[in-house]
PDB file of C-alpha atoms in Angstrom:
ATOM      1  CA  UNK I1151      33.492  34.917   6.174  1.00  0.00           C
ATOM      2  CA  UNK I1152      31.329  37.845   7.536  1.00  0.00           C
ATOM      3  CA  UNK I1153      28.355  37.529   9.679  1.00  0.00           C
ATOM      4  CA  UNK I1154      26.372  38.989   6.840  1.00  0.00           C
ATOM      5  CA  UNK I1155      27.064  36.143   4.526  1.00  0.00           C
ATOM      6  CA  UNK I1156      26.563  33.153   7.010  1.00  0.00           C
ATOM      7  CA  UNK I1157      22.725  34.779   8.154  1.00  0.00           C
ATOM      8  CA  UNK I1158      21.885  35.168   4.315  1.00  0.00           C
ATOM      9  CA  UNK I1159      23.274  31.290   3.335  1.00  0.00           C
ATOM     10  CA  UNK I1160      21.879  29.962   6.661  1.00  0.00           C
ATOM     11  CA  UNK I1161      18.598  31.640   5.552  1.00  0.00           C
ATOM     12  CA  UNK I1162      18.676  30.490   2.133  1.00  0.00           C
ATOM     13  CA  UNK I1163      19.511  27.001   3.266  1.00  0.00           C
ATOM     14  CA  UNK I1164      16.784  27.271   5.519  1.00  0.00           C
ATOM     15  CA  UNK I1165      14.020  27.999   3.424  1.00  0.00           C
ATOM     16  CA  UNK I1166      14.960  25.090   0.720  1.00  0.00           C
ATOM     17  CA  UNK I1167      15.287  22.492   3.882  1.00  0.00           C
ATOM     18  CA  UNK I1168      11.840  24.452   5.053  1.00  0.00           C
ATOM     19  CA  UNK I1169       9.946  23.616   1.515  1.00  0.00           C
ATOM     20  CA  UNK I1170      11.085  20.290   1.444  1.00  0.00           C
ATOM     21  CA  UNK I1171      10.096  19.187   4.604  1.00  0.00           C
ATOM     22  CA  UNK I1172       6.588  20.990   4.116  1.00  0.00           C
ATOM     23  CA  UNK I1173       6.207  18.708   0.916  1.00  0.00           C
ATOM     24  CA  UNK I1174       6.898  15.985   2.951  1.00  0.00           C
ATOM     25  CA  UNK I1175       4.549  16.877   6.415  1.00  0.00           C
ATOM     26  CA  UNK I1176       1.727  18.274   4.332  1.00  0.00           C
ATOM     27  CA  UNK I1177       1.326  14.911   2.758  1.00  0.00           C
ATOM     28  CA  UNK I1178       1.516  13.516   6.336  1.00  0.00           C
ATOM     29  CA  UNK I1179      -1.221  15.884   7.165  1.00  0.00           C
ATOM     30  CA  UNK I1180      -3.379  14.679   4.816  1.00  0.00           C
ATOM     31  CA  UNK I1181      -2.899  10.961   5.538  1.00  0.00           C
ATOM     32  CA  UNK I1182      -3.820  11.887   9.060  1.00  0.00           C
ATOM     33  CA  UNK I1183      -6.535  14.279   8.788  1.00  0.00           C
ATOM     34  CA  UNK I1184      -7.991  11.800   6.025  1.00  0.00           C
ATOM     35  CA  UNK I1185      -7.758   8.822   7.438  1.00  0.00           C
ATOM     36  CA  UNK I1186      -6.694   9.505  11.693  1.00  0.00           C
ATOM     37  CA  UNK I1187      -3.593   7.188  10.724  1.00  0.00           C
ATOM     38  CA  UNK I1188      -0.162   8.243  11.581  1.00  0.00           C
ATOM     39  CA  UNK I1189       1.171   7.150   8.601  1.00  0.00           C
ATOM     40  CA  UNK I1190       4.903   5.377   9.674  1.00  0.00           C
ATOM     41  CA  UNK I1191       5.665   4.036   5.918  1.00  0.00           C
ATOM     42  CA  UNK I1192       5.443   7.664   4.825  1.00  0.00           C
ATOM     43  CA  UNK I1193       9.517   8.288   5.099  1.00  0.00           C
ATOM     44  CA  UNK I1194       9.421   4.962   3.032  1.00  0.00           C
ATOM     45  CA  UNK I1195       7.610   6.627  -0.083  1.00  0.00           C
ATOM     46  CA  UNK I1196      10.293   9.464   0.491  1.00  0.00           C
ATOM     47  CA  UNK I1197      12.665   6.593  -0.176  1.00  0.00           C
ATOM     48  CA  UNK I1198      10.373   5.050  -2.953  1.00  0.00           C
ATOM     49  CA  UNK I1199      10.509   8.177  -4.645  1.00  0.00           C
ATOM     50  CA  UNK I1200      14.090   8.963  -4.676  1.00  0.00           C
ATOM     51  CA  UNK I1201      15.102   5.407  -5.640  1.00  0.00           C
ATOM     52  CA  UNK I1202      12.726   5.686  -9.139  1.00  0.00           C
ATOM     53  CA  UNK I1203      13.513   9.261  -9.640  1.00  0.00           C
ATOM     54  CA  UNK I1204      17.469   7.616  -9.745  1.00  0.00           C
ATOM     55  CA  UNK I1205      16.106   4.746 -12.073  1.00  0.00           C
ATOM     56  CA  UNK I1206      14.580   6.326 -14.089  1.00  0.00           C
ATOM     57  CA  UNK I1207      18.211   9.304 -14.506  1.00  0.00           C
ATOM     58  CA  UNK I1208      19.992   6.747 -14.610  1.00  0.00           C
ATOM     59  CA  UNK I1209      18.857   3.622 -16.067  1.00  0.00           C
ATOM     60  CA  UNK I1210      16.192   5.500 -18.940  1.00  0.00           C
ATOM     61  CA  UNK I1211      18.190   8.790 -19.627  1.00  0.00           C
ATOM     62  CA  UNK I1212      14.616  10.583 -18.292  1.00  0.00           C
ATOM     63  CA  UNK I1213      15.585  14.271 -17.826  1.00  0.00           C
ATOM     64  CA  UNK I1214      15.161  14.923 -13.819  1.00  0.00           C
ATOM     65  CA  UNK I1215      11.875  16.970 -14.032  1.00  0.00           C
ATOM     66  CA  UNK I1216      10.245  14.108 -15.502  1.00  0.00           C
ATOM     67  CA  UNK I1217      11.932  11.633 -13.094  1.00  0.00           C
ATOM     68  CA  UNK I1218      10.049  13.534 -10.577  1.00  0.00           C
ATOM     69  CA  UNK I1219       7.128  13.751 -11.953  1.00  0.00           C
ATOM     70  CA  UNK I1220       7.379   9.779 -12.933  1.00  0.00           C
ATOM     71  CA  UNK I1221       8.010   9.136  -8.998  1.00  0.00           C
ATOM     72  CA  UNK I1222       4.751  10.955  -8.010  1.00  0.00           C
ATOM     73  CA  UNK I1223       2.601   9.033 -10.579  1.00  0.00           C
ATOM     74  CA  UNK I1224       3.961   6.164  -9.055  1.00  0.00           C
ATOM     75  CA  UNK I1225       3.618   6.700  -5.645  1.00  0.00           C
ATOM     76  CA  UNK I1226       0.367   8.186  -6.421  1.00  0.00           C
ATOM     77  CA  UNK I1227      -0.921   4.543  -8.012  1.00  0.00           C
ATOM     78  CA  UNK I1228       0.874   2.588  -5.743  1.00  0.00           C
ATOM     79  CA  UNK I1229      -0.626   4.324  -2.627  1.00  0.00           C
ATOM     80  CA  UNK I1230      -4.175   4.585  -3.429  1.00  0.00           C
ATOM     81  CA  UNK I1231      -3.700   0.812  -4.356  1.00  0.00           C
ATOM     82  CA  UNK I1232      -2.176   0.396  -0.600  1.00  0.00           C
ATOM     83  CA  UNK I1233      -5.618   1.733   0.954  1.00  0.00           C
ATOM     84  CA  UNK I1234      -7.831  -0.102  -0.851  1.00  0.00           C
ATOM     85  CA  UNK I1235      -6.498  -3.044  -0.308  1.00  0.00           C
ATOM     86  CA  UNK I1236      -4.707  -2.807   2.807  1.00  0.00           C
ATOM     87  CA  UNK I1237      -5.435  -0.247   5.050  1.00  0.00           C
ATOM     88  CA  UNK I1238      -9.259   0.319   4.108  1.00  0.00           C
ATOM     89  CA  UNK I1239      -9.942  -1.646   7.361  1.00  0.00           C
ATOM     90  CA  UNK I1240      -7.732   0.519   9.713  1.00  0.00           C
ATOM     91  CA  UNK I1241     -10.255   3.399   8.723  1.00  0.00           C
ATOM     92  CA  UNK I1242     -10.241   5.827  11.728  1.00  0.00           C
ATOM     93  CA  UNK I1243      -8.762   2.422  13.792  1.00  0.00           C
ATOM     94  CA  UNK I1244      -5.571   4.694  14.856  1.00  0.00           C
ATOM     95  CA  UNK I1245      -3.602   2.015  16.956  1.00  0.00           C
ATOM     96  CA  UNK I1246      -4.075  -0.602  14.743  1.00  0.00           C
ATOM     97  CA  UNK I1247      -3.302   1.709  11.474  1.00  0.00           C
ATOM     98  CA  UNK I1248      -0.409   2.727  13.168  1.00  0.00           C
ATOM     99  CA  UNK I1249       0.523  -0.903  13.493  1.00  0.00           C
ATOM    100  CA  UNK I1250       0.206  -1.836   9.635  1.00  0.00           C
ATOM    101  CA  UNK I1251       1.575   1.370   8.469  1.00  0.00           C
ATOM    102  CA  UNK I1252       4.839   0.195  10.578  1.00  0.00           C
ATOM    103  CA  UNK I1253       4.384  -3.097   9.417  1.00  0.00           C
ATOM    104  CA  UNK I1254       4.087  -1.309   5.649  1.00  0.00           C
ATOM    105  CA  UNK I1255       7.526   0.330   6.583  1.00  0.00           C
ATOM    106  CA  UNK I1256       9.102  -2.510   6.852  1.00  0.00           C
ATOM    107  CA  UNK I1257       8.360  -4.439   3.791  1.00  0.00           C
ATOM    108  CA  UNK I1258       8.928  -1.404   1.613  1.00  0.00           C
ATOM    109  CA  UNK I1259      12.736  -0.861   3.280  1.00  0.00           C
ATOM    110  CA  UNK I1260      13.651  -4.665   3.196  1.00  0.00           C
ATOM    111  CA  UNK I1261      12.225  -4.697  -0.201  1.00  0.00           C
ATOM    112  CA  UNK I1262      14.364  -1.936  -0.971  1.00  0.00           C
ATOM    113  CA  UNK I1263      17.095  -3.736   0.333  1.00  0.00           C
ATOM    114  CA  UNK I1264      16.904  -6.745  -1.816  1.00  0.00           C
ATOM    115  CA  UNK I1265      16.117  -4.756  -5.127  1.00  0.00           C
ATOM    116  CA  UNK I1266      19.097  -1.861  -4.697  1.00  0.00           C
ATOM    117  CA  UNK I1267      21.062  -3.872  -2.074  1.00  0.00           C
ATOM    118  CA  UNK I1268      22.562  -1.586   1.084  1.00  0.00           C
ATOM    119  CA  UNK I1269      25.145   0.314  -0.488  1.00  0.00           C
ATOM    120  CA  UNK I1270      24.078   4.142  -0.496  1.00  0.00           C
ATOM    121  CA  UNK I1271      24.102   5.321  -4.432  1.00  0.00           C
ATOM    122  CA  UNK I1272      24.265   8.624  -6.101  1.00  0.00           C
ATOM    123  CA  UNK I1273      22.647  10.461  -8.600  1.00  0.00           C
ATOM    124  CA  UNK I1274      24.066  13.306 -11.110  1.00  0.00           C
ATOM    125  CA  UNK I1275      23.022  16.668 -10.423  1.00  0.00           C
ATOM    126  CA  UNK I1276      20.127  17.904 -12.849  1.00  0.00           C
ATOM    127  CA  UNK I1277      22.310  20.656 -13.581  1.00  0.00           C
ATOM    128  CA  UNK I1278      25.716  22.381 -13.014  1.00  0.00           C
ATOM    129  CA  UNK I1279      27.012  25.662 -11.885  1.00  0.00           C
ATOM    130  CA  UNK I1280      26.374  28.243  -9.238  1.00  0.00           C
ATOM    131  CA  UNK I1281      23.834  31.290  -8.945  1.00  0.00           C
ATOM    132  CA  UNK I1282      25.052  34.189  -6.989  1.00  0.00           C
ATOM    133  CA  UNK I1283      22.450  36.449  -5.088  1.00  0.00           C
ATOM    134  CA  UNK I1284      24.610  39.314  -3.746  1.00  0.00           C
ATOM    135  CA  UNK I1285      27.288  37.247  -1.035  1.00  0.00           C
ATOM    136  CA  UNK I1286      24.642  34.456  -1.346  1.00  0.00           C
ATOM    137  CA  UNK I1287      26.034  31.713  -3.600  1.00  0.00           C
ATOM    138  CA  UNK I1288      23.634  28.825  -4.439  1.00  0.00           C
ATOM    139  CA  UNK I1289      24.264  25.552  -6.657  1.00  0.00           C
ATOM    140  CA  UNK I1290      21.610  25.508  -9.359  1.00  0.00           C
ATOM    141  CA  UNK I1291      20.566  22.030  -8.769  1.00  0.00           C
ATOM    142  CA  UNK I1292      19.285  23.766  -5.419  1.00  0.00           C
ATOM    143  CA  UNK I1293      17.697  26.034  -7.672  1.00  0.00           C
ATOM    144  CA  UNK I1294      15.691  23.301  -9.094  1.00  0.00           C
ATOM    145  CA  UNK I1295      14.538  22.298  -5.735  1.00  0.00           C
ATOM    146  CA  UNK I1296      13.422  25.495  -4.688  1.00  0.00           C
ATOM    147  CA  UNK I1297      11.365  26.265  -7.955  1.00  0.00           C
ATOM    148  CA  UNK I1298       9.600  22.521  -8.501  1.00  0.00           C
ATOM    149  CA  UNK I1299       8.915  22.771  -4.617  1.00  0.00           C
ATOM    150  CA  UNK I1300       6.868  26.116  -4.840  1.00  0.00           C
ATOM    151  CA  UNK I1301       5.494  24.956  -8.359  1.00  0.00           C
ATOM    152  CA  UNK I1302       4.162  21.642  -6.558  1.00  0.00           C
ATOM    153  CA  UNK I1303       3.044  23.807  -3.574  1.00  0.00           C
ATOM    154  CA  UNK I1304       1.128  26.292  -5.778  1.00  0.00           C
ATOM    155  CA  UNK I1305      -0.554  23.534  -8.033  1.00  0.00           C
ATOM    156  CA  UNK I1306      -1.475  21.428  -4.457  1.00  0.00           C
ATOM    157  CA  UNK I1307      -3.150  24.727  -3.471  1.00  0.00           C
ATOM    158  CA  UNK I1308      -5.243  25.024  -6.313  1.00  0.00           C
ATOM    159  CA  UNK I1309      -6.451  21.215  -6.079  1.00  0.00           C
ATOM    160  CA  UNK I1310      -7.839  21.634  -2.650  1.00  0.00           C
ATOM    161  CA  UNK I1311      -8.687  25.512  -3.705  1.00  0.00           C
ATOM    162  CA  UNK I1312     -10.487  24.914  -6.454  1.00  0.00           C
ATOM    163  CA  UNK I1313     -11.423  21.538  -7.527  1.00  0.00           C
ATOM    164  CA  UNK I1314     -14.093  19.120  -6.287  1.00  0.00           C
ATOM    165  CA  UNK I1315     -11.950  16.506  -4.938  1.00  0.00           C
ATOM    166  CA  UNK I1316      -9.745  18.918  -3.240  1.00  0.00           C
ATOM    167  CA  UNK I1317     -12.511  20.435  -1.529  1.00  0.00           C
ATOM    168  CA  UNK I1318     -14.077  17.181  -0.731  1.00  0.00           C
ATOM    169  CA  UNK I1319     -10.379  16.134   1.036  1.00  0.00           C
ATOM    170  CA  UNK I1320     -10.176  19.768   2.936  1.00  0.00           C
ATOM    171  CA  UNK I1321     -14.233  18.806   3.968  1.00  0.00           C
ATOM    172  CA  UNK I1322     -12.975  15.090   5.654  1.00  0.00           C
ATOM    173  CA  UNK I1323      -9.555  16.759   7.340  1.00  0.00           C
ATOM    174  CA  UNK I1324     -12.459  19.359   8.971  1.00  0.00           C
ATOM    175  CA  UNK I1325     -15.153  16.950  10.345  1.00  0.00           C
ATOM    176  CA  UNK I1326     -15.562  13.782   8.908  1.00  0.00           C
ATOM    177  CA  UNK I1327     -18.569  12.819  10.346  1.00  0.00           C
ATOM    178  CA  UNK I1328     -20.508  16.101   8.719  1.00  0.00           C
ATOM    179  CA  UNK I1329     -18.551  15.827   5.496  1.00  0.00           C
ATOM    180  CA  UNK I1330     -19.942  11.710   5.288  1.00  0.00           C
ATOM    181  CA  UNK I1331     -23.615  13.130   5.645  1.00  0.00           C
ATOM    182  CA  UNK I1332     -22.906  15.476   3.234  1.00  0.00           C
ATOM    183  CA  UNK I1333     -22.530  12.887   0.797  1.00  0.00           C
ATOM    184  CA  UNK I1334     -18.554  12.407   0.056  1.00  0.00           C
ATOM    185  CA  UNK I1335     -17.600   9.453  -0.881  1.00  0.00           C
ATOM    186  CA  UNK I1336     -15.441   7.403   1.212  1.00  0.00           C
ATOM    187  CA  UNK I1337     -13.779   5.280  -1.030  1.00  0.00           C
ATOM    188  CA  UNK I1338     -12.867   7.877  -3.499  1.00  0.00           C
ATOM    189  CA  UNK I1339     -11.422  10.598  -0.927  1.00  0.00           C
ATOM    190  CA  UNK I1340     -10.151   7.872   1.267  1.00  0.00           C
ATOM    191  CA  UNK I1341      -7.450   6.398  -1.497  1.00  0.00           C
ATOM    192  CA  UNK I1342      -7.308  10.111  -3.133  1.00  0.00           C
ATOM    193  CA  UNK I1343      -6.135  11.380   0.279  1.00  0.00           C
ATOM    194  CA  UNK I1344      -3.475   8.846   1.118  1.00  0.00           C
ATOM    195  CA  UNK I1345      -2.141   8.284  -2.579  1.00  0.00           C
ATOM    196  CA  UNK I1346      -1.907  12.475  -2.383  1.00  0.00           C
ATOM    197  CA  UNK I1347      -0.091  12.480   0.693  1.00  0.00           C
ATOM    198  CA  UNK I1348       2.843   9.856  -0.064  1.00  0.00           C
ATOM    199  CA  UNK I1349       3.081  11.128  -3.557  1.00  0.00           C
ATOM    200  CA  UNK I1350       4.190  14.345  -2.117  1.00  0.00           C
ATOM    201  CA  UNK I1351       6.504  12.539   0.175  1.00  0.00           C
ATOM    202  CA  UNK I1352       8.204  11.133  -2.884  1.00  0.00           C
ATOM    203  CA  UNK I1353       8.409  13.976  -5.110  1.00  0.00           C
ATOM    204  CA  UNK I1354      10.407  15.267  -1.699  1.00  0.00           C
ATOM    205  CA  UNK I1355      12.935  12.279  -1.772  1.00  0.00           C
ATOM    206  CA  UNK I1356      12.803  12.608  -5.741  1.00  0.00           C
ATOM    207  CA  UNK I1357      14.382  16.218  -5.334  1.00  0.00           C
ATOM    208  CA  UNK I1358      16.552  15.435  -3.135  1.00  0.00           C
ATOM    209  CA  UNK I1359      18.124  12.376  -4.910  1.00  0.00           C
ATOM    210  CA  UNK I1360      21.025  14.499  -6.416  1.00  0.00           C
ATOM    211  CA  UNK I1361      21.461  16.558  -3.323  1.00  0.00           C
ATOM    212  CA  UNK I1362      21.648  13.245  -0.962  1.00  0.00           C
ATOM    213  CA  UNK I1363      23.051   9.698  -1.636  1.00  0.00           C
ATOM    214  CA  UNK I1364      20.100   7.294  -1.822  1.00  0.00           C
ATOM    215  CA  UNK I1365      19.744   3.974   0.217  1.00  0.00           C
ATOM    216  CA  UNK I1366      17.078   1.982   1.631  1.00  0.00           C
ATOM    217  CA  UNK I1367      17.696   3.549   5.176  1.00  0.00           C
ATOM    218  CA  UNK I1368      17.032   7.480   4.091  1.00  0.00           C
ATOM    219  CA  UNK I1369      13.463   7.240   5.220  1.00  0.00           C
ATOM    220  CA  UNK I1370      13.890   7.479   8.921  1.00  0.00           C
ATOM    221  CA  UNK I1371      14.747  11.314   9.117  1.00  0.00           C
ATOM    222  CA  UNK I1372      12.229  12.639   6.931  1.00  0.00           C
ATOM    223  CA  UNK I1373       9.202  10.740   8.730  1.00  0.00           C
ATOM    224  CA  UNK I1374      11.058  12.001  11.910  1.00  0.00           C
ATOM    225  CA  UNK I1375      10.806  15.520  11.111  1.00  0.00           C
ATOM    226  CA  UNK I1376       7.455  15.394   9.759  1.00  0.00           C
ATOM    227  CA  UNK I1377       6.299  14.214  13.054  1.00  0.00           C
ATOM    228  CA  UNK I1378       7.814  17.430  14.831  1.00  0.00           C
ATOM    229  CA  UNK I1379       6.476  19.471  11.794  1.00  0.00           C
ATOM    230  CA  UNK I1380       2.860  17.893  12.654  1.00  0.00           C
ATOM    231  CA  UNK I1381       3.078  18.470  16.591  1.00  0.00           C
ATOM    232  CA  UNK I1382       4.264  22.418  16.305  1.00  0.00           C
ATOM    233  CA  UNK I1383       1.827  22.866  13.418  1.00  0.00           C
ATOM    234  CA  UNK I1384      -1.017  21.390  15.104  1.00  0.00           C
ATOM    235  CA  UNK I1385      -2.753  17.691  14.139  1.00  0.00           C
ATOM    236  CA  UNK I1386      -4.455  17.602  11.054  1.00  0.00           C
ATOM    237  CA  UNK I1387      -3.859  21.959  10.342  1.00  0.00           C
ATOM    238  CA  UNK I1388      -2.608  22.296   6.597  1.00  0.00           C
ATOM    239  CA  UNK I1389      -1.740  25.793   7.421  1.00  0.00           C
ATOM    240  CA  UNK I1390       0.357  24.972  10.453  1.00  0.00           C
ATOM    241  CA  UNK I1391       2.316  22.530   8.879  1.00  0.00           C
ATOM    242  CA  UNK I1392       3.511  24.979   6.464  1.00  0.00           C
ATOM    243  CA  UNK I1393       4.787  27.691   9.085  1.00  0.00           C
ATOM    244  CA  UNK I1394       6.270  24.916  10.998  1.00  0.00           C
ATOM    245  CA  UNK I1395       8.017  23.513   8.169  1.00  0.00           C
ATOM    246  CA  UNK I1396       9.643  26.664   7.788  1.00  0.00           C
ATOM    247  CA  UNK I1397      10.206  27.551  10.773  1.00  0.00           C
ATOM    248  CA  UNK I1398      11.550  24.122  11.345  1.00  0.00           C
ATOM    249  CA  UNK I1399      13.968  24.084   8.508  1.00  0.00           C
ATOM    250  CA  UNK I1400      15.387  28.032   9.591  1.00  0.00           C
ATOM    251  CA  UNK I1401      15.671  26.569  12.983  1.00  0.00           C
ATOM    252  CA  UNK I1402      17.945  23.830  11.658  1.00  0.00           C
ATOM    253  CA  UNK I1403      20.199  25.746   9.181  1.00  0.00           C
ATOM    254  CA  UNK I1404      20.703  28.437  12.016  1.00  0.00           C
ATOM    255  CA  UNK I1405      21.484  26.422  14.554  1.00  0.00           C
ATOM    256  CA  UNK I1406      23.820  23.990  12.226  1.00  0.00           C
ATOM    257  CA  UNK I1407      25.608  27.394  10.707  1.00  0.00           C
ATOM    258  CA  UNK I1408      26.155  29.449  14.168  1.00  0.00           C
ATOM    259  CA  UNK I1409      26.466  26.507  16.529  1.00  0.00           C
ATOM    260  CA  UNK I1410      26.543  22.796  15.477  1.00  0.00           C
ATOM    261  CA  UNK I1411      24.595  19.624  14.295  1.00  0.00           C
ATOM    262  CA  UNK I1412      23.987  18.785  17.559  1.00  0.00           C
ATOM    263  CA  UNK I1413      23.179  21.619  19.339  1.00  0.00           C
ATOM    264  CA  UNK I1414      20.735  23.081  16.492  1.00  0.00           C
ATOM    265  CA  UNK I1415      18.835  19.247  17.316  1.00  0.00           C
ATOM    266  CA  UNK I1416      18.747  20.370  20.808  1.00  0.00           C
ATOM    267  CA  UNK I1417      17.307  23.579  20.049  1.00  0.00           C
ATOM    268  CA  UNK I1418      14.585  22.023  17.933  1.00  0.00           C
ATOM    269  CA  UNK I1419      13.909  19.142  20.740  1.00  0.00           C
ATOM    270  CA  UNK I1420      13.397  22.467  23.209  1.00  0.00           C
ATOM    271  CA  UNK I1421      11.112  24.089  20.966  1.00  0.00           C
ATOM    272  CA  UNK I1422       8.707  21.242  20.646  1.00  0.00           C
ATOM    273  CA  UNK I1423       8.864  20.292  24.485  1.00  0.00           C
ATOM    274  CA  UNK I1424       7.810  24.386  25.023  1.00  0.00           C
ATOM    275  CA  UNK I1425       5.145  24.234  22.514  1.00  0.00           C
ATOM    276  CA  UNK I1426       3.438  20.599  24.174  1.00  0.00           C
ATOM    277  CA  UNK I1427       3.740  22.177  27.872  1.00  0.00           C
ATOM    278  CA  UNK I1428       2.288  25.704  26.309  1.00  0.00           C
ATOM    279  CA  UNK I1429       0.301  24.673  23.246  1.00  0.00           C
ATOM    280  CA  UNK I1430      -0.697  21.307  23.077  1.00  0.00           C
ATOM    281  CA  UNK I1431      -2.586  22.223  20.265  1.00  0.00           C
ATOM    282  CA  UNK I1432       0.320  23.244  17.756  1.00  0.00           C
ATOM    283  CA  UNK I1433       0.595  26.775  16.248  1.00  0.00           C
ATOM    284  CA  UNK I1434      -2.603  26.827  14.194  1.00  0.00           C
ATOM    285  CA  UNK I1435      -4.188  23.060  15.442  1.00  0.00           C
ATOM    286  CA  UNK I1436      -7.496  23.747  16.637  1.00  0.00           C
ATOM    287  CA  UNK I1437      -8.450  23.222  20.456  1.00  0.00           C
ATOM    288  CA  UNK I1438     -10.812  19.963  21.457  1.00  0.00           C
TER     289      UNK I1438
END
């Protein structure tokens, strides 16, 4: 293999590990700049969504676009249920929320464990065969990841572009305190901003399903990397988490295709250490 091929495949890979983990830190974004929760269930509703996406392939012959779909709907409900009834009194309480989100964590992976039990499962590919870009070869069922990522990106976009809610949300991530005296109400963006978030975190696991064997333990990685996402992209920045994702996910295919596992994990570790000594703030986080 040339050195041609491996940049263009490492790059490819790259940017489809880059989308995916921006679906997955933008939704932790918005939990946080919603809510000022570090949200540690949110690689559980990564798990939550890749476990119905797989019930619903498997069990209901659903075709896998609508499997994804299905798990955000879900997720959606079931998380704007979870702040109104449990975390609406951790509102801007950030050690304690962080203590009932873990708590939440918990419950969702041993529940996990007793519904699907601990062996890891798999799920059929939405599709079969190989595209072939020039040297670059890519599965189609990667295909499908890259195209429902961007089309869940784009339609996220025009929510908080161009709708009321959305600009209500963007309004509370900014300053809370001026968006409450502008009359938002709380306990409408609240829910809408933390149902939002972990439904994107499950479409994420949902289109990954085929790619990755699902268990109840999968959620530990993603929240993981959405945490480094969040620090080089700056707290509560939208924008930042986006160029970090990719420039997270490049990072990792790079390092994993020219070096190895390990030492493209050390190469990440050193970039977030540089940019917490240099810019506390993240790329595009805003300065106290």
């Amino acid at each position: 293999m040339n050195f041609t091929f491996l940049l263009g495949q490492a790059l490819t890979n790259g940017i489809i590990i880059g989308l995916l983990y921006l679906l997955i830190a933008i939704g932790f974004t918005l939990v946080f700049g919603v809510m000022r929760i570090a949200n540690f269930a949110h690689g559980e509703f990564y798990m939550l969504g890749a476990f119905a996406a797989l019930v619903c392939v498997t069990q209901y012959g659903m075709p896998f676009l609508v499997a994804v779909l299905v798990a955000f709907v879900l997720a959606l409900a079931f998380g704007w249920g979870v702040e109104v009834f449990i975390l609406k009194s951790f509102r801007g309480d950030e050690l304690n929320g962080l203590i009932a989100t873990l708590g939440l964590a918990m419950i969702l992976q041993n529940g996990a464990l007793m519904l699907f039990g601990p062996d890891p499962q798999s799920m059929p590919a939405p599709a079969e065969g190989v595209i072939a870009l020039g040297e670059i070869i890519m599965p189609v069922s990667r295909l499908y990841v890259v195209v429902f990522s961007a089309l869940v990106l784009a339609a996220l976009y025009l929510f908080l572009m161009h709708t009321r809610s959305g600009r209500a949300l963007r309004a509370v991530v900014q300053d809370m305190e001026i968006a409450t005296a502008q009359g938002i109400r709380s306990h409408i963006v609240y829910p809408l901003g933390f149902g939002l978030g972990v439904g994107l975190a499950a479409i994420a696991g949902a289109l990954m399903a085929p790619v990755f064997s699902v268990s109840p333990f999968i959620g530990g990685a993603p929240l993981f990397k959405a945490f480094i996402v969040v620090v080089l992209g700056g707290l509560g920045s939208i924008p930042g988490a986006a160029l970090a994702s990719l420039l997270l996910g490049l990072a990792e295919s790079l390092g994993s295709t020219f070096f190895s596992g390990s030492t493209a994990d050390m190469m990440i570790f050193a970039l977030v250490i540089v940019m917490l000594i240099f810019r506390p703030t993240g790329l595009l986080g805003k300065a106290e």
